[in-house]
Amino acid sequence: DAGITQSPRHKVTETGTPVTLRCHQTENHRYMYWYRQDPGHGLRLIHYSYGVKDTDKGEVSDGYSVSRSKTEDFLLTLESATSSQTSVYFCATLAGGRGNEQFFGPGTRLTVL
Amino acid sequence: QKEVEQNSGPLSVPEGAIASLNCTYSDRGSQSFFWYRQYSGKSPELIMFIYSNGDKEDGRFTAQLNKASQYVSLLIRDSQPSDSATYLCAVGDNYGQNFVFGPGTRLSVLP
């Protein structure tokens, strides 16, 4: 298995509170991604990073921010959580180059009450 | 907006049969195509990738790509109950850095 961990693995929080999810990789992969997965929607890209301090938005970035200060860590922050952000969040990494596969972390199940 | 479509299923096949999973995509510039398997409560894992038109075989799995029709398929021969999972089709952009996923097809292989 690729060395990708996510923390926390489960979190229950209340509407309006800030939440930070952490992704940590030991593969020295250049690219890192945050996806959310909801029934009927598959995986949708929230934000991605193509290097330290280099990030860009995905298709569902509203209400989320990210930071990458080190190659191995990619943080996803919900500034003020809403019930619509209840989901399973997956982090993924990619070494780079055409056709390389993405490796996924174990996921974080977030519930916003 | 780039889209990837799959039948949500469930697709049910008897053990030993061939399961056929289909995927269409909207972006003609797409260059790489992936099939992931996801068991319930687990993260996706790569089964196969394909870049060129035609067939690519790996064990019991065959990926088929037709860029003119913007169509990708996955065939699973001699289906086993352990193949029961959701199969995600993913399409990569020109640079192989960003990917759009379909909603997944749930496959159930009946003993």
XYZ file of C-alpha atoms in Angstrom, chain B residues 33-69:
37
model
C -8.447 6.157 -18.727
C -8.640 4.228 -15.499
C -10.798 1.652 -13.804
C -10.860 1.572 -10.004
C -12.552 -0.958 -7.769
C -14.010 0.193 -4.464
C -15.302 -2.163 -1.821
C -17.912 -0.817 0.564
C -16.320 1.408 3.191
C -12.904 1.231 1.553
C -10.843 3.487 -0.693
C -10.603 3.037 -4.467
C -7.848 0.814 -5.835
C -6.625 0.769 -9.416
C -7.486 -2.242 -11.563
C -6.364 -1.095 -14.981
C -5.430 1.882 -17.082
C -5.465 2.303 -20.850
C -4.207 5.046 -23.164
C -4.641 3.724 -26.694
C -7.596 2.581 -28.719
C -8.236 -1.126 -28.572
C -8.084 -3.765 -25.883
C -5.765 -4.237 -22.953
C -5.845 -7.472 -21.007
C -4.626 -8.213 -17.490
C -5.614 -11.566 -16.105
C -9.399 -11.788 -15.917
C -9.771 -8.093 -16.757
C -9.929 -6.471 -20.186
C -10.190 -2.743 -20.740
C -11.476 -1.496 -24.071
C -11.103 2.039 -25.380
C -12.755 3.703 -28.362
C -11.772 7.363 -28.492
C -13.904 8.100 -31.549
C -16.994 7.015 -29.628
